[in-house]
Amino acid sequence: MDEKESVFALITKVSPSPSSNVEADEVDEDYKKREGEEEEDEDEESEEKTRERYKSKYTGSIHPSAFPTFGVNDRRLAATFGKARNALEPDPKSFLQRSSSVKLNAAERARRPMIETIKDSAREKARIKAPIPSDRGQLRERVVIDRVKKNALDVIFTEGNPQVTKTGDARLFEEYNRKTRGKVPKYLQEIKKNIAHDNRVVTAPLARDKELLTEEENGEEAVLRQQWLYLNAIYQKLPFVIDTPSKKARKEECERQLDAIERRLVLSH
């Protein structure tokens, strides 16, 4: 059942009098007005949904230099992080070749980053060694040389020393016929005698002291040997079983004295 029919049913039930028809007409008009308002609201909502979104006439890719700066256009743009827009694009018509003497103007120098020039200059300075040659050098052929045969041929074909004749220099014959040839000169013999005399003078008192020391050492060695024999005899007579502190102390004392005597005997030699 519709809403309109339900309203009419209620009206007819409540007021079946003739005046109820007039009221019913008024209710019907109110209902129609209300329906018309609802339809208008629905049309407005549909229009809002189908309406296009707002689009600005300015795109977001415009460079900041194009915006108005209130008469301060001659100032330099503020530096920002990252790569600048449309500032370092290479120009294919103007480029700088390697080892060329062409100088760049201000605009071209601004397009070219300074880091590349720094890197190139540093790389050129770092080239200390000469470049590696592309072609390998020609190697010499290996030749086997018989050194023994070569030496023999050199000896055979070389001219000998000239023979000494009587027509030569007379002084050479005198030198060959000297009586002192092959003997030690007299001045060297005197020097050797002086050195030997000085050595005897210096070493004579030391030799006497050494004789005295040897006598004392021999006497000390004899005493040490007697002490060692005496202590060794006592050590050999100790019992096999060491079960008391006194026996243990006696054995350790004998071993200590024997070790000390043996060390002194070794040092004396």
XYZ file of C-alpha atoms in Angstrom:
269
model
C 0.000 0.000 0.000
C 1.215 3.477 -0.937
C 1.596 6.312 1.474
C -1.190 8.253 -0.287
C -3.715 5.414 0.021
C -2.875 4.927 3.673
C -3.496 8.638 4.357
C -6.891 8.494 2.589
C -7.869 5.392 4.519
C -7.122 7.078 7.816
C -9.108 10.162 6.824
C -12.133 8.142 5.781
C -12.039 6.128 8.996
C -11.723 9.106 11.276
C -14.113 11.572 9.552
C -16.752 10.140 7.222
C -18.547 13.557 7.064
C -18.723 15.731 3.845
C -16.205 18.139 5.262
C -13.682 15.361 5.232
C -13.454 15.523 1.437
C -12.120 19.092 1.589
C -9.490 18.084 4.093
C -8.508 15.175 1.934
C -7.955 17.490 -1.006
C -5.705 19.712 1.093
C -3.690 16.730 2.238
C -3.337 15.601 -1.340
C -1.977 19.001 -2.397
C 0.497 19.017 0.476
C 1.693 15.568 -0.503
C 2.176 16.648 -4.130
C 4.189 19.693 -3.066
C 6.350 17.528 -0.869
C 6.958 15.095 -3.718
C 7.905 17.974 -6.049
C 10.437 19.297 -3.538
C 12.000 15.826 -3.152
C 12.338 15.483 -6.933
C 14.030 18.908 -7.153
C 16.481 17.884 -4.436
C 17.285 14.671 -6.308
C 17.873 16.633 -9.546
C 20.263 19.013 -7.772
C 22.215 16.083 -6.304
C 22.527 14.426 -9.710
C 23.740 17.726 -11.218
C 26.382 18.058 -8.510
C 27.597 14.535 -9.189
C 27.861 15.033 -12.949
C 29.521 18.471 -12.632
C 33.204 18.491 -13.740
C 36.006 18.990 -11.229
C 37.743 22.332 -11.075
C 40.940 22.581 -13.111
C 43.391 25.411 -12.840
C 44.576 27.090 -16.000
C 48.142 27.046 -14.589
C 50.024 23.734 -14.795
C 52.320 22.589 -12.007
C 55.382 22.212 -14.295
C 55.987 25.944 -14.739
C 59.432 27.142 -13.712
C 59.395 29.455 -10.673
C 61.110 32.171 -12.720
C 57.867 32.661 -14.705
C 55.880 33.680 -11.633
C 55.574 37.405 -10.801
C 58.216 38.626 -8.361
C 56.829 42.170 -7.876
C 59.579 43.955 -9.783
C 62.495 41.853 -8.493
C 63.061 39.795 -11.650
C 66.706 40.821 -11.952
C 67.701 38.951 -8.807
C 69.366 35.578 -8.833
C 67.195 32.549 -8.146
C 67.578 30.963 -4.758
C 69.770 27.843 -4.702
C 67.932 24.598 -4.031
C 68.893 20.999 -3.437
C 68.894 18.556 -6.325
C 69.217 19.055 -10.045
C 67.985 22.407 -11.374
C 65.187 22.396 -13.941
C 66.183 23.136 -17.548
C 69.553 24.508 -16.433
C 72.053 21.777 -17.401
C 70.497 20.374 -20.546
C 73.249 19.775 -23.158
C 73.050 21.612 -26.442
C 73.874 19.252 -29.371
C 74.941 22.144 -31.588
C 77.606 23.562 -29.292
C 79.982 21.135 -27.628
C 83.630 21.187 -26.572
C 85.971 18.611 -28.042
C 88.963 17.199 -26.265
C 92.227 19.176 -26.551
C 90.480 22.034 -28.349
C 91.318 25.690 -27.798
C 87.742 26.958 -28.238
C 86.572 28.928 -25.220
C 83.008 28.708 -23.986
C 80.852 31.710 -23.377
C 78.999 32.317 -20.131
C 75.819 30.491 -21.182
C 77.662 27.375 -22.378
C 79.868 27.396 -19.311
C 76.741 27.472 -17.138
C 75.286 24.473 -18.975
C 78.434 22.426 -18.473
C 78.936 21.227 -14.883
C 82.258 22.120 -13.314
C 82.674 18.671 -11.735
C 83.403 17.072 -15.116
C 86.198 19.535 -15.844
C 87.710 18.936 -12.424
C 87.580 15.182 -12.900
C 89.136 15.397 -16.356
C 91.979 17.588 -15.153
C 92.670 15.308 -12.181
C 92.646 12.269 -14.438
C 95.097 13.885 -16.840
C 97.439 14.848 -13.996
C 97.361 11.290 -12.648
C 98.776 9.896 -15.900
C 102.408 9.600 -14.883
C 103.403 6.454 -16.774
C 103.701 6.263 -20.534
C 100.890 4.446 -22.353
C 101.319 0.744 -22.989
C 102.595 0.124 -26.552
C 100.118 -1.646 -28.787
C 102.729 -3.524 -30.857
C 105.160 -5.878 -29.199
C 108.813 -5.135 -29.810
C 110.917 -7.387 -31.988
C 112.862 -9.920 -29.908
C 116.396 -10.935 -30.782
C 117.049 -14.462 -31.903
C 118.595 -16.692 -29.295
C 122.213 -17.559 -30.078
C 124.062 -20.338 -28.260
C 127.714 -19.393 -27.643
C 130.391 -21.969 -26.832
C 132.479 -20.062 -24.311
C 135.211 -22.724 -24.062
C 135.836 -22.732 -27.804
C 135.713 -18.935 -27.961
C 138.344 -18.598 -25.214
C 140.589 -21.148 -26.905
C 140.416 -19.293 -30.209
C 141.155 -15.985 -28.504
C 144.298 -17.451 -26.939
C 145.443 -19.018 -30.196
C 145.013 -15.995 -32.428
C 146.235 -13.280 -30.042
C 149.757 -11.984 -30.433
C 152.166 -12.845 -27.611
C 154.098 -10.411 -25.427
C 157.190 -8.932 -27.074
C 160.382 -10.769 -26.234
C 162.843 -8.882 -24.008
C 166.075 -8.140 -25.864
C 169.350 -6.436 -24.960
C 168.334 -3.388 -26.949
C 165.685 -2.576 -24.337
C 165.924 -0.195 -21.392
C 168.916 -0.909 -19.151
C 167.013 -0.112 -15.930
C 164.638 -2.999 -16.529
C 167.541 -5.455 -16.543
C 168.923 -3.925 -13.344
C 165.583 -4.420 -11.610
C 165.371 -8.028 -12.735
C 168.910 -8.763 -11.575
C 168.512 -7.288 -8.038
C 169.629 -9.421 -5.099
C 166.678 -8.293 -2.957
C 164.077 -9.410 -5.486
C 161.391 -11.581 -3.836
C 162.464 -10.702 -0.265
C 160.751 -8.720 2.506
C 162.091 -5.153 2.771
C 164.093 -4.173 5.862
C 161.688 -1.447 7.005
C 158.844 -3.977 7.165
C 160.980 -6.328 9.246
C 161.771 -3.507 11.712
C 158.096 -2.614 12.012
C 157.223 -6.240 12.803
C 159.945 -6.374 15.500
C 158.638 -3.204 17.148
C 155.094 -4.560 17.189
C 156.219 -7.855 18.741
C 158.239 -5.994 21.434
C 155.238 -3.842 22.363
C 153.039 -6.913 22.635
C 155.531 -8.632 24.957
C 155.763 -5.556 27.211
C 151.994 -5.342 27.508
C 151.276 -9.058 27.955
C 154.154 -9.923 30.355
C 152.439 -8.758 33.606
C 149.194 -10.309 32.497
C 150.956 -13.621 31.990
C 152.363 -13.518 35.564
C 148.938 -12.736 36.961
C 147.516 -15.567 34.925
C 150.060 -18.011 36.385
C 149.083 -16.954 39.909
C 145.429 -17.319 39.058
C 145.973 -20.762 37.619
C 147.761 -21.861 40.821
C 144.931 -20.547 42.981
C 142.352 -22.132 40.730
C 144.142 -25.468 40.868
C 144.272 -25.325 44.668
C 140.621 -24.311 44.875
C 139.670 -27.088 42.496
C 141.423 -29.675 44.658
C 139.578 -28.448 47.762
C 136.255 -28.525 45.931
C 136.880 -32.076 44.768
C 137.646 -33.213 48.316
C 134.426 -31.606 49.562
C 132.465 -33.250 46.778
C 133.890 -36.688 47.639
C 133.025 -36.197 51.330
C 129.427 -35.084 50.632
C 128.936 -37.779 48.008
C 129.962 -40.477 50.518
C 127.368 -39.155 52.990
C 124.722 -38.998 50.254
C 125.386 -42.609 49.207
C 124.943 -43.831 52.810
C 121.447 -42.367 53.172
C 118.643 -44.936 53.567
C 116.581 -45.968 50.594
C 113.266 -45.190 52.306
C 112.868 -41.532 53.335
C 109.937 -41.615 55.733
C 110.756 -38.902 58.280
C 111.182 -35.130 57.948
C 114.755 -35.242 59.270
C 115.860 -37.774 56.640
C 114.200 -35.748 53.928
C 115.897 -32.511 55.079
C 119.317 -34.242 55.260
C 118.957 -35.580 51.716
C 117.878 -32.188 50.293
C 120.810 -30.424 52.007
C 123.334 -32.905 50.541
C 121.876 -32.463 47.051
C 121.983 -28.669 47.351
C 125.679 -28.645 48.409
C 126.689 -31.135 45.713
C 124.985 -29.018 42.998
C 126.769 -25.864 44.203
C 130.201 -27.575 44.147
C 129.593 -28.998 40.671
C 128.604 -25.574 39.307
C 131.802 -23.983 40.704
C 133.926 -26.736 39.168
C 132.299 -26.164 35.763
C 132.873 -22.396 35.964
C 136.533 -22.822 36.977
C 137.213 -24.742 33.770
